[in-house]
Coordinates of C-alpha atoms and ligand atoms in Angstrom, one line a residue:
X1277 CA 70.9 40.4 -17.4
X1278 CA 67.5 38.3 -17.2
X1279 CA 66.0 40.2 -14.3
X1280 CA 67.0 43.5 -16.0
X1281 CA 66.3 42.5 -19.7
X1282 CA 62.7 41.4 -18.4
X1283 CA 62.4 45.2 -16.8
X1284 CA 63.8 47.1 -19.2
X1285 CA 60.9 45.4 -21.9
X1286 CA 58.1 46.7 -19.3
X1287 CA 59.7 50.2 -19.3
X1288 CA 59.4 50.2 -22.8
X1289 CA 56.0 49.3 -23.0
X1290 CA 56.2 45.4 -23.7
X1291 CA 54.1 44.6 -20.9
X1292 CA 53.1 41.1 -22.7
X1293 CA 55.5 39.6 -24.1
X1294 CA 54.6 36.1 -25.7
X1295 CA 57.8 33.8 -25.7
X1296 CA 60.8 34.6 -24.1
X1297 CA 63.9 33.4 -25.8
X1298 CA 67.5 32.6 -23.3
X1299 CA 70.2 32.7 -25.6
X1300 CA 72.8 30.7 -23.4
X1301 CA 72.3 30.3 -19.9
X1302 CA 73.4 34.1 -18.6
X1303 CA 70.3 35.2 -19.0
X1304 CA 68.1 32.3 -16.7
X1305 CA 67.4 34.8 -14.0
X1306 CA 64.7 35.9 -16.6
X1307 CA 62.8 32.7 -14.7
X1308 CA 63.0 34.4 -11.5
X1309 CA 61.6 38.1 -12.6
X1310 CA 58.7 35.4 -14.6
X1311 CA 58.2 33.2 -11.3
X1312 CA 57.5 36.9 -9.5
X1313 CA 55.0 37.7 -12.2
X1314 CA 53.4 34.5 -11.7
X1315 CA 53.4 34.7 -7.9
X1316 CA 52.1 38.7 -7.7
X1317 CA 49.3 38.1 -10.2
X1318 CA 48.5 34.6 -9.1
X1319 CA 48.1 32.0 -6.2
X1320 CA 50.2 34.1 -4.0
X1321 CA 53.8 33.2 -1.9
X1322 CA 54.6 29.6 -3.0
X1323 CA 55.4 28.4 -6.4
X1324 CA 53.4 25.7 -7.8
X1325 CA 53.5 23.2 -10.3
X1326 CA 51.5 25.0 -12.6
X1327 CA 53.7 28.4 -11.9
X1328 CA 56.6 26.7 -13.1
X1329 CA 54.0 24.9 -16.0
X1330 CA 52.9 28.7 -16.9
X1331 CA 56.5 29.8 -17.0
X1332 CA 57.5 26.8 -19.3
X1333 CA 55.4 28.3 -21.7
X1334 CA 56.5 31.2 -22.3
X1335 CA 60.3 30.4 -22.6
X1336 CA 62.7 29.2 -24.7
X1337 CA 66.1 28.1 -24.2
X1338 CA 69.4 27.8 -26.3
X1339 CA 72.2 25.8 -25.3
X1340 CA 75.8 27.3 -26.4
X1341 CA 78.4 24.8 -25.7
X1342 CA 79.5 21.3 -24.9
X1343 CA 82.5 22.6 -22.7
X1344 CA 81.3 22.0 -19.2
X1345 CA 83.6 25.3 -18.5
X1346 CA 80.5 27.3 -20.6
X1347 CA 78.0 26.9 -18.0
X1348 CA 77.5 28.7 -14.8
X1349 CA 77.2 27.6 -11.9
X1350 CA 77.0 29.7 -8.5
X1351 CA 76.7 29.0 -4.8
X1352 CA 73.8 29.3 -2.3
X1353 CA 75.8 31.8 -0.3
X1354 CA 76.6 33.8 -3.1
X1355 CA 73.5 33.7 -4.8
X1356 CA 72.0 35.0 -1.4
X1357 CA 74.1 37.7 -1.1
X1358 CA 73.4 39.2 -4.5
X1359 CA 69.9 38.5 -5.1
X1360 CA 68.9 38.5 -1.4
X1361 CA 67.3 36.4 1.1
X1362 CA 64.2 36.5 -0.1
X1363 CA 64.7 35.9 -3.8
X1364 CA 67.3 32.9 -3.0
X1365 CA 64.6 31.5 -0.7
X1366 CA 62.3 31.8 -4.0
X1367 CA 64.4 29.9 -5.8
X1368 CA 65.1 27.4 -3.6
X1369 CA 60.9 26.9 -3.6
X1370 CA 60.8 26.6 -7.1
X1371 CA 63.1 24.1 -7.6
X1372 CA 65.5 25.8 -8.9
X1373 CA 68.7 24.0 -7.7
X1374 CA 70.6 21.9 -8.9
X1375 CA 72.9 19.3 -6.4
X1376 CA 73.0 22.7 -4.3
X1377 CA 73.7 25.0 -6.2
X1378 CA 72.3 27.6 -9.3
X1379 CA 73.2 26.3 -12.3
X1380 CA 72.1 28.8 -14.7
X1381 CA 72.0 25.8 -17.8
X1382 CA 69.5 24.0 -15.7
X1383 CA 67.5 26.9 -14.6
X1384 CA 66.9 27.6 -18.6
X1385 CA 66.2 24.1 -19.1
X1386 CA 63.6 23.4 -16.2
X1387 CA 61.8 26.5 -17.1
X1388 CA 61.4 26.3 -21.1
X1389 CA 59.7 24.7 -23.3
X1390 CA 61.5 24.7 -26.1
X1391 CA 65.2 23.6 -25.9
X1392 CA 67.7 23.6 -28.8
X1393 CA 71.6 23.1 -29.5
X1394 CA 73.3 25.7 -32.3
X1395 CA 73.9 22.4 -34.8
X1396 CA 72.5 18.7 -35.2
X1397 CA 75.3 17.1 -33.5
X1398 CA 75.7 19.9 -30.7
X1399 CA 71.8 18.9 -30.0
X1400 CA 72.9 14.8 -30.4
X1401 CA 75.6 16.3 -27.2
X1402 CA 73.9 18.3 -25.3
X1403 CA 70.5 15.4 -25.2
X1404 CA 73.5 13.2 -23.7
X1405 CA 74.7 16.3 -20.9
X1406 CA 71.4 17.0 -20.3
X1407 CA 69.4 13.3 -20.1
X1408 CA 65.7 13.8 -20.3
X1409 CA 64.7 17.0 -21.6
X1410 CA 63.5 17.6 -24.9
X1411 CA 66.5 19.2 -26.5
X1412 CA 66.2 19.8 -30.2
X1413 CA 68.7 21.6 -32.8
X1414 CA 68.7 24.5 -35.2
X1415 CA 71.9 24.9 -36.9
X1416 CA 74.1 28.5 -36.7
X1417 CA 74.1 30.6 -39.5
X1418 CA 75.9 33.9 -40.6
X1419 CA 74.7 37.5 -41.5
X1420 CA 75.1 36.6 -45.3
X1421 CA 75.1 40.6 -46.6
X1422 CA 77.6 41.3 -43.8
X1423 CA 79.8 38.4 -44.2
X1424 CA 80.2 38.8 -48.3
X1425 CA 83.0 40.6 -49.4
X1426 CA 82.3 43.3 -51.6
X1427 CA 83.7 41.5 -55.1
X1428 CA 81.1 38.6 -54.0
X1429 CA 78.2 41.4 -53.1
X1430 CA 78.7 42.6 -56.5
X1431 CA 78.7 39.4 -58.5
X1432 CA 75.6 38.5 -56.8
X1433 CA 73.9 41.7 -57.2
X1434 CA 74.7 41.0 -60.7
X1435 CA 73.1 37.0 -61.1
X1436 CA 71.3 36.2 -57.7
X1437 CA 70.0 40.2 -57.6
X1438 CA 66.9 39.5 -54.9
X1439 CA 69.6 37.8 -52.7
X1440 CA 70.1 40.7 -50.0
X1441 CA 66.6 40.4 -49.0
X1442 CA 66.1 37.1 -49.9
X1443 CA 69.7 34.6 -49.0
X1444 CA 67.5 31.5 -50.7
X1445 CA 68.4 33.1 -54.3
X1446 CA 72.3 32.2 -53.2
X1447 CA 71.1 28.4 -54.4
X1448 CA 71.1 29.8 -57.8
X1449 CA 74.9 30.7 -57.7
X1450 CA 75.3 27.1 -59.6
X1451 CA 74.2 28.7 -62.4
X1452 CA 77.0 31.4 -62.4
X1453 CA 80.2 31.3 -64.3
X1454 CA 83.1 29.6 -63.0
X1455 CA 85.3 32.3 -64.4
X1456 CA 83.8 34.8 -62.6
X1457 CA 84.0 33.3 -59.4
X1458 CA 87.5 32.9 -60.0
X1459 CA 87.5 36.8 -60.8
X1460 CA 85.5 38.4 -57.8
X1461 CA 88.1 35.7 -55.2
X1462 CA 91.3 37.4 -56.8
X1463 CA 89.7 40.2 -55.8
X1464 CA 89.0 39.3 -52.5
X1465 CA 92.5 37.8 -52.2
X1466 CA 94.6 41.0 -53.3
X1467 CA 92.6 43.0 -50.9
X1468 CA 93.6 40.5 -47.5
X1469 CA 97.1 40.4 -48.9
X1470 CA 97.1 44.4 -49.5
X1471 CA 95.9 44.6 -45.8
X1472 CA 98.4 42.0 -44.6
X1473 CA 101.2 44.3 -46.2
X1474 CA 100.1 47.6 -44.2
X1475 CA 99.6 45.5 -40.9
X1476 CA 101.8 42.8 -40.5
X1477 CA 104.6 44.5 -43.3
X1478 CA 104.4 41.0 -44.8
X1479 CA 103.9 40.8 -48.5
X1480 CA 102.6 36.9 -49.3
X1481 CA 102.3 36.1 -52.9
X1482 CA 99.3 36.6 -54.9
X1483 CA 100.1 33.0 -56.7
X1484 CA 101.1 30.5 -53.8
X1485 CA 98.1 28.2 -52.3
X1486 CA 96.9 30.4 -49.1
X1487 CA 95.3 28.8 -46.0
X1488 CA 93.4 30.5 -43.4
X1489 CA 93.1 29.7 -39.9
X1490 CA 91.6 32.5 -37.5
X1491 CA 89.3 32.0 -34.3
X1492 CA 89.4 32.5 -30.7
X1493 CA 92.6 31.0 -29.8
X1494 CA 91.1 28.4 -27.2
X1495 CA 92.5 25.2 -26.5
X1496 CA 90.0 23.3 -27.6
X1497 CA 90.1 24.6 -31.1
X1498 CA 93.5 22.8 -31.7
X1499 CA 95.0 25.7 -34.1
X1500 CA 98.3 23.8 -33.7
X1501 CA 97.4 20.5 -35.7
X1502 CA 98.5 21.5 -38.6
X1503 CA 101.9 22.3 -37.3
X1504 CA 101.8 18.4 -36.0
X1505 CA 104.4 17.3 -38.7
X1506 CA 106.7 20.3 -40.0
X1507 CA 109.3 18.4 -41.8
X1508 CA 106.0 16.8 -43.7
X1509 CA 104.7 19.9 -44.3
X1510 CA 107.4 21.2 -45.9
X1511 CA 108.1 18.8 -47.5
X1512 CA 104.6 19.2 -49.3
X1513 CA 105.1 23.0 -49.8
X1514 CA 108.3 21.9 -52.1
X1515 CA 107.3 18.6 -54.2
X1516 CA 103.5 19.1 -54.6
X1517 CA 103.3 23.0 -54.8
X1518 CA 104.2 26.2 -52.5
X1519 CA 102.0 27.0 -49.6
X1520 CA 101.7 29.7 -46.9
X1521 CA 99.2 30.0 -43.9
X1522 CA 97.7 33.4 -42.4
X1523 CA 96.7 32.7 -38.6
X1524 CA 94.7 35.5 -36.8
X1525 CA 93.2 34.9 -33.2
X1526 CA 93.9 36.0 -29.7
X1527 CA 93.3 34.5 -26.0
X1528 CA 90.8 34.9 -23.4
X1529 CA 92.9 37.6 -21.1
X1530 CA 92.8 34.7 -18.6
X1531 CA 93.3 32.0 -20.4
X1532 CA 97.1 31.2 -20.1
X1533 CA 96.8 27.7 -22.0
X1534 CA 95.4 29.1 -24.7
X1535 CA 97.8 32.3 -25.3
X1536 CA 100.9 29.3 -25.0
X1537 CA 99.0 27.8 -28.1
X1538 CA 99.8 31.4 -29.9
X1539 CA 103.6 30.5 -29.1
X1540 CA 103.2 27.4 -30.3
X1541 CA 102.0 28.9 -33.7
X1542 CA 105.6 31.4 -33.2
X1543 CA 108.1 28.5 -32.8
X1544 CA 106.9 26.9 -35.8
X1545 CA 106.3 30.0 -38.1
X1546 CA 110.5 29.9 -37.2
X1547 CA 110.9 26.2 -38.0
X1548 CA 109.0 27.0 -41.6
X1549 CA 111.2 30.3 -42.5
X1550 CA 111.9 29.9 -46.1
X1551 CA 109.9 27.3 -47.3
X1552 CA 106.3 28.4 -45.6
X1553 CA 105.5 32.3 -45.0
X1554 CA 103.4 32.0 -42.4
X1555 CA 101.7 35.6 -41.1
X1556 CA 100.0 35.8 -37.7
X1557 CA 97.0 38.8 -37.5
X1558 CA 96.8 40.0 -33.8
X1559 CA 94.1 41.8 -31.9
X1560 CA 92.0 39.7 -34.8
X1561 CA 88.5 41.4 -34.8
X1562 CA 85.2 41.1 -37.4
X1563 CA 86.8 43.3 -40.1
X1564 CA 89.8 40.9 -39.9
X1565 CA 87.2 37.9 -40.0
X1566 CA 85.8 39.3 -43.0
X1567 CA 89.3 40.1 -44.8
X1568 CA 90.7 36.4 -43.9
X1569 CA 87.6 34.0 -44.2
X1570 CA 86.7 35.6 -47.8
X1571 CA 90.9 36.0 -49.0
X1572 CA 92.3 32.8 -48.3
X1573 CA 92.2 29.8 -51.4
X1574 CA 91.5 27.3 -48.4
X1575 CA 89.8 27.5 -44.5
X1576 CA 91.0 25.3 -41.9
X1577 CA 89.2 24.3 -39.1
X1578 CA 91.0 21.3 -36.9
X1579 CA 88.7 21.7 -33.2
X1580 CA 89.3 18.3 -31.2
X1581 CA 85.2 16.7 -31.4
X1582 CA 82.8 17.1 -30.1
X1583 CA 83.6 20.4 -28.4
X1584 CA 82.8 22.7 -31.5
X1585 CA 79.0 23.5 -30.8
X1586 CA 78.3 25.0 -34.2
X1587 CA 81.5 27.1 -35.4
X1588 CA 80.6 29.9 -37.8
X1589 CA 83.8 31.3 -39.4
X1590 CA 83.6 28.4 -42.2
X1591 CA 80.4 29.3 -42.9
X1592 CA 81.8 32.7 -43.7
X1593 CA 83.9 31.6 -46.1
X1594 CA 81.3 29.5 -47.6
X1595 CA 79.2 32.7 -48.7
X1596 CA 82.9 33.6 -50.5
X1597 CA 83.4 31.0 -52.0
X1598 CA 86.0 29.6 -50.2
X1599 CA 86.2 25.8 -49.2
X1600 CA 86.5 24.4 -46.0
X1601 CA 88.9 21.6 -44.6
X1602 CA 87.8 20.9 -41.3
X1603 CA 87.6 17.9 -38.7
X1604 CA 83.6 17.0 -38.8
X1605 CA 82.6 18.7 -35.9
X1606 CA 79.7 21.2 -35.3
X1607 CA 78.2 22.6 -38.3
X1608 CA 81.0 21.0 -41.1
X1609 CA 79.2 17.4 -40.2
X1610 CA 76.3 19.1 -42.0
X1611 CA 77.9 21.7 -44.5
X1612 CA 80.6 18.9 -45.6
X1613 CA 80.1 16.9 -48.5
X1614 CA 82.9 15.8 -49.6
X1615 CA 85.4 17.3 -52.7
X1616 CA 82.3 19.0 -53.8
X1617 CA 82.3 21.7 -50.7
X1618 CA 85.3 21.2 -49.1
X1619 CA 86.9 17.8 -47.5
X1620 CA 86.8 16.2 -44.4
X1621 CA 89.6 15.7 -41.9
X1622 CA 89.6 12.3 -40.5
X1623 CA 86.5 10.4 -40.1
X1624 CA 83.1 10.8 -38.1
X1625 CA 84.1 8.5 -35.8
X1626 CA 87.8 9.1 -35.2
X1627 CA 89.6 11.7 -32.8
X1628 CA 93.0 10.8 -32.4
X1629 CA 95.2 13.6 -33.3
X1630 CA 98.0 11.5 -35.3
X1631 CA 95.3 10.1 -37.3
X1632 CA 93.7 13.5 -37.7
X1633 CA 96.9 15.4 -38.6
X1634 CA 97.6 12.2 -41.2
X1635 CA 94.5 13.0 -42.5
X1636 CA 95.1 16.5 -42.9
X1637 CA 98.6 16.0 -44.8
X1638 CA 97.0 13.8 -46.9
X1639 CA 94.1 15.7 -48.1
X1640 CA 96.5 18.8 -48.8
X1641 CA 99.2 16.7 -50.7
X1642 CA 97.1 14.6 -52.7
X1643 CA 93.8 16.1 -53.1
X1644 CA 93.4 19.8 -52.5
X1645 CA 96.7 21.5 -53.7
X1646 CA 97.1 19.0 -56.9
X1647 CA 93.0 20.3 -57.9
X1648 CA 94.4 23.7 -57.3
X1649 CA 97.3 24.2 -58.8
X1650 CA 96.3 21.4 -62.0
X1651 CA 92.9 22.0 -62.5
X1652 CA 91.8 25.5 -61.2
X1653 CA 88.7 24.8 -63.4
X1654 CA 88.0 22.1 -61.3
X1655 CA 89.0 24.1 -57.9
X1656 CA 86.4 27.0 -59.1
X1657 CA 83.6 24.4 -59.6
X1658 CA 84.3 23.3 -55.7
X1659 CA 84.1 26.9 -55.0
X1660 CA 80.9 27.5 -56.6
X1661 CA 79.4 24.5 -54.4
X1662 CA 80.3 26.7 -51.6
X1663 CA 78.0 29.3 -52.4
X1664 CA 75.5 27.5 -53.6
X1665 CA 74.6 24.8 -51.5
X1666 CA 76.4 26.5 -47.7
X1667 CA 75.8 29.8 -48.1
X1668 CA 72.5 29.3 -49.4
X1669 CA 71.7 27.5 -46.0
X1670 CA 74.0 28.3 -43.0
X1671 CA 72.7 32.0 -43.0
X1672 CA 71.0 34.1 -40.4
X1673 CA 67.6 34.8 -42.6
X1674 CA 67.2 30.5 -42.8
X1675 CA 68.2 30.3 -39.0
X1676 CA 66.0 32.6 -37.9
X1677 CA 63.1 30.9 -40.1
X1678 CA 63.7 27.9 -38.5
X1679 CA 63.3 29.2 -34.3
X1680 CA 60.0 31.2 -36.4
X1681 CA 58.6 27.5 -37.2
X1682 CA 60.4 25.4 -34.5
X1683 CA 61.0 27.8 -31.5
X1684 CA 58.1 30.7 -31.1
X1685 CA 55.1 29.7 -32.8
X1686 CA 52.6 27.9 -30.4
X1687 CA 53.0 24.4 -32.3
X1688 CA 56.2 23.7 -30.7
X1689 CA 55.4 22.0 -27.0
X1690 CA 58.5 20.0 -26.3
X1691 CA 57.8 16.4 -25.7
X1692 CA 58.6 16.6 -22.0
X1693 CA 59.1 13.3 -20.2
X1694 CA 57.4 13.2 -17.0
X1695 CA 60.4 12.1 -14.8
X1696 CA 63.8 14.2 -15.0
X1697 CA 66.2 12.8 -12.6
X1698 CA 64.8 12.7 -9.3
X1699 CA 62.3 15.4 -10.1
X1700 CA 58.9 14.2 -10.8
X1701 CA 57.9 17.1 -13.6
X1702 CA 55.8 19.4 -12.8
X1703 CA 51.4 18.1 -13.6
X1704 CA 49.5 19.3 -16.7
X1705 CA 52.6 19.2 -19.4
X1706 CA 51.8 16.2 -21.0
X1707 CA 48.1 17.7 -21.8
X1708 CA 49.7 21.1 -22.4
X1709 CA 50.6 20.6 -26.4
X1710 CA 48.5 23.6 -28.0
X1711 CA 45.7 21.8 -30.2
X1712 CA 46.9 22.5 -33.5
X1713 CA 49.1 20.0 -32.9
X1714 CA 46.7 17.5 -32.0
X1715 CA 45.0 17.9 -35.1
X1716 CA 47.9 18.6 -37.3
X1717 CA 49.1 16.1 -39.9
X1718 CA 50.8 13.1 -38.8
Ligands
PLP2623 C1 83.5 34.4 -37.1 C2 84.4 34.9 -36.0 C3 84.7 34.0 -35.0 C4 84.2 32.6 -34.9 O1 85.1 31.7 -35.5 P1 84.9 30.1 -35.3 O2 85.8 29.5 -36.3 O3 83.5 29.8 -35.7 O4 85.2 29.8 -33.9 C5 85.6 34.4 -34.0 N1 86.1 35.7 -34.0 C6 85.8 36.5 -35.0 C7 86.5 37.9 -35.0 C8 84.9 36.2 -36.1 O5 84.7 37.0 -37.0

């Protein structure tokens, strides 16, 4: 992907290209066509400290995940026998090994300059994986136009109109009317239930408290908490007000643990019968991402800390009005504040999943479905919030502002110690920040 992504620019023309950006580490063999570059315009067969200096400048790197899983790593042998002698030899030169082998993670990081994690506390995380490199954060955010459903697209056409081209006029959503909030998510609502009917044959009711809970079905992302305690549950669903759940999500093909956590999600769907409906959306895909994150009264979001790097589907609901009750992970440490855009499950600092699931019963008992069934005014107000101060922040226009101002201008030299492990870093990067930042404001 690197080698060929880096040829496939020159075919097209763009011969000289000014930062290079390695969106997780699949792509770090871009490093190797660069360090060929280097060598065939340059010194000649060896790589220096200054190729690798020369490289570093022209790359940037973003780290995906916290599950050590998530980054490649490949063996000598096999590395020569798909690249070749003579490119594994190359890399070897360069550096580019890691305790023997190619790790693709610490190819990106040893050849950019600019390092980030997808939210503040994925960057907090991967600064602790990866000790001594400059690794900074710019939170996720979601295609806002793509992500609204059409009720919400409308009612903002109608108050927030420049917000298509412009996602910062979202912030003025507090000014809109509660009732029509409430108006464009019935909307929203009827549609997911109409499509739940034609796919699943289930018909859920229009009145009853729904929750949403659709992702990958990974381990990791824990979509059985809720299902913890079902005697508690259903015992909220009959003395503080009805409930029922919608679940979408499917497995890695692979990935045998996490297709037994779509049992799991079965056998209790079976315990609930008659008290909780709960429907289950296979092959779940991006039109059933839209449908569920912007239908649902309530998204859940219980992944076990800190293995979440960012999470996105919340934010998705957020541009819908729809609140979040999550476990503060990934982007909800940010996006959560609390009974004003959704609620926290357990604390910062705990992740034990009795104390979590606790949590969770306790929010939806004595918080969230009292507000929503007693004081829907209130419930709208919360909704409101959502728009206004998430999806007026965790979208794609604001993300991509910030790699403009963080990432690929030229005032963003990473502070790059001059030790990393047992490599001494390669001379000239602590003179290399560009002026304007020596002469920028303090
Ligand atoms: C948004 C989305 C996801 C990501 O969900 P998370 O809760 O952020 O993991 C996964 N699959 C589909 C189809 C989506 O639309």
């Amino acid at each position: 992907m690197g080698i060929g992504g880096y040829s496939v620019l020159r075919q097209l023309g763009y011969g000289n290209v000014g930062t290079f950006h390695m969106d997780e580490g699949h792509s770090a063999l871009l490093t190797l066509a660069l360090i060929e570059e280097q060598l065939a315009t340059g010194s000649g067969t060896s790589v220096t400290d200054e190729d690798i200096v020369a490289i570093r400048k022209r790359c940037v790197f973003t780290t995906h995940t916290p599950v050590p899983a998530g980054h490649d790593q490949f063996s000598k042998n096999l590395v020569e026998r798909v690249l070749g002698g003579d490119r594994a030899r190359l890399l070897e030169s360069a550096g580019c090994y890691h305790d023997g082998s190619l790790n693709m993670t610490y190819l990106a990081l040893r050849c950019s300059h600019y390092i980030n994690g997808v939210a503040m506390r994925h960057g907090e995380v991967s600064r602790g994986m990866f000790p001594g490199y400059p690794i900074s954060a710019i939170t996720n955010g979601v295609h806002a136009v793509s992500w609204t459903a059409p009720a919400f697209r409308d009612l903002f056409d109608r108050h927030l109109e420049p917000w298509r081209r412009d996602n910062r006029y979202l912030r003025y959503a507090i000014g809109m009317p509660v009732d029509d909030i409430r108006r464009a998510h019935k909307a929203t609502k009827r549609a997911m239930l109409a499509a739940l009917k034609s796919r699943a044959g289930v018909q859920l009711d229009e009145k009853v408290f729904t929750v949403g809970f659709a992702r990958r079905a990974a381990v990791y992302k824990r979509p059985e908490l809720l299902f913890t305690d079902i005697e508690r549950l259903k015992w909220i669903a009959r003395h503080v007000g009805p409930l029922q759940i919608v679940y979408g999500g499917k497995a890695h093909p692979r990935d045998d643990e996490g297709k037994v956590t779509i049992q799991h999600i079965f056998a209790a769907a079976a315990a609930l019968k008659g008290v909780i409906s709960v429907v289950y959306v296979d092959n779940y895909d991006m039109q059933w991402g839209q449908i569920l994150t912007s239908g649902v009264d309530l998204w859940l979001n219980t992944p076990k800390p800190p293995e979440e790097a960012s999470g996105t589907s919340g934010m998705k609901a957020a541009l819908n009005g729809v609140p979040s009750l999550s476990v503060l992970d990934g982007w909800w440490i940010e996006g959560c504040i609390e009974g004003v855009t959704g609620w926290a499950v357990g604390t910062d600092a705990t992740s034990e999943p009795k104390a979590e699931a606790a949590s969770l019963y306790a929010k939806l008992d004595s918080v969230i479905l009292p507000m929503f069934y007693g004081r829907p005014n209130d419930y709208g107000r919360i909704m409101r919030f959502c728009i206004a101060l998430n999806g007026a922040f965790f979208n794609t226009q604001r993300m991509l502002s910030q790699y403009i101002s963080n990432a690929y201008s030229a005032d963003c030299w990473g502070h790059w110690p001059t030790r990393i492990g047992n490599t001494q870093v390669a001379a000239g990067d602590k003179s290399s920040p560009p002026a304007s930042r020596q002469s920028g404001m303090r």
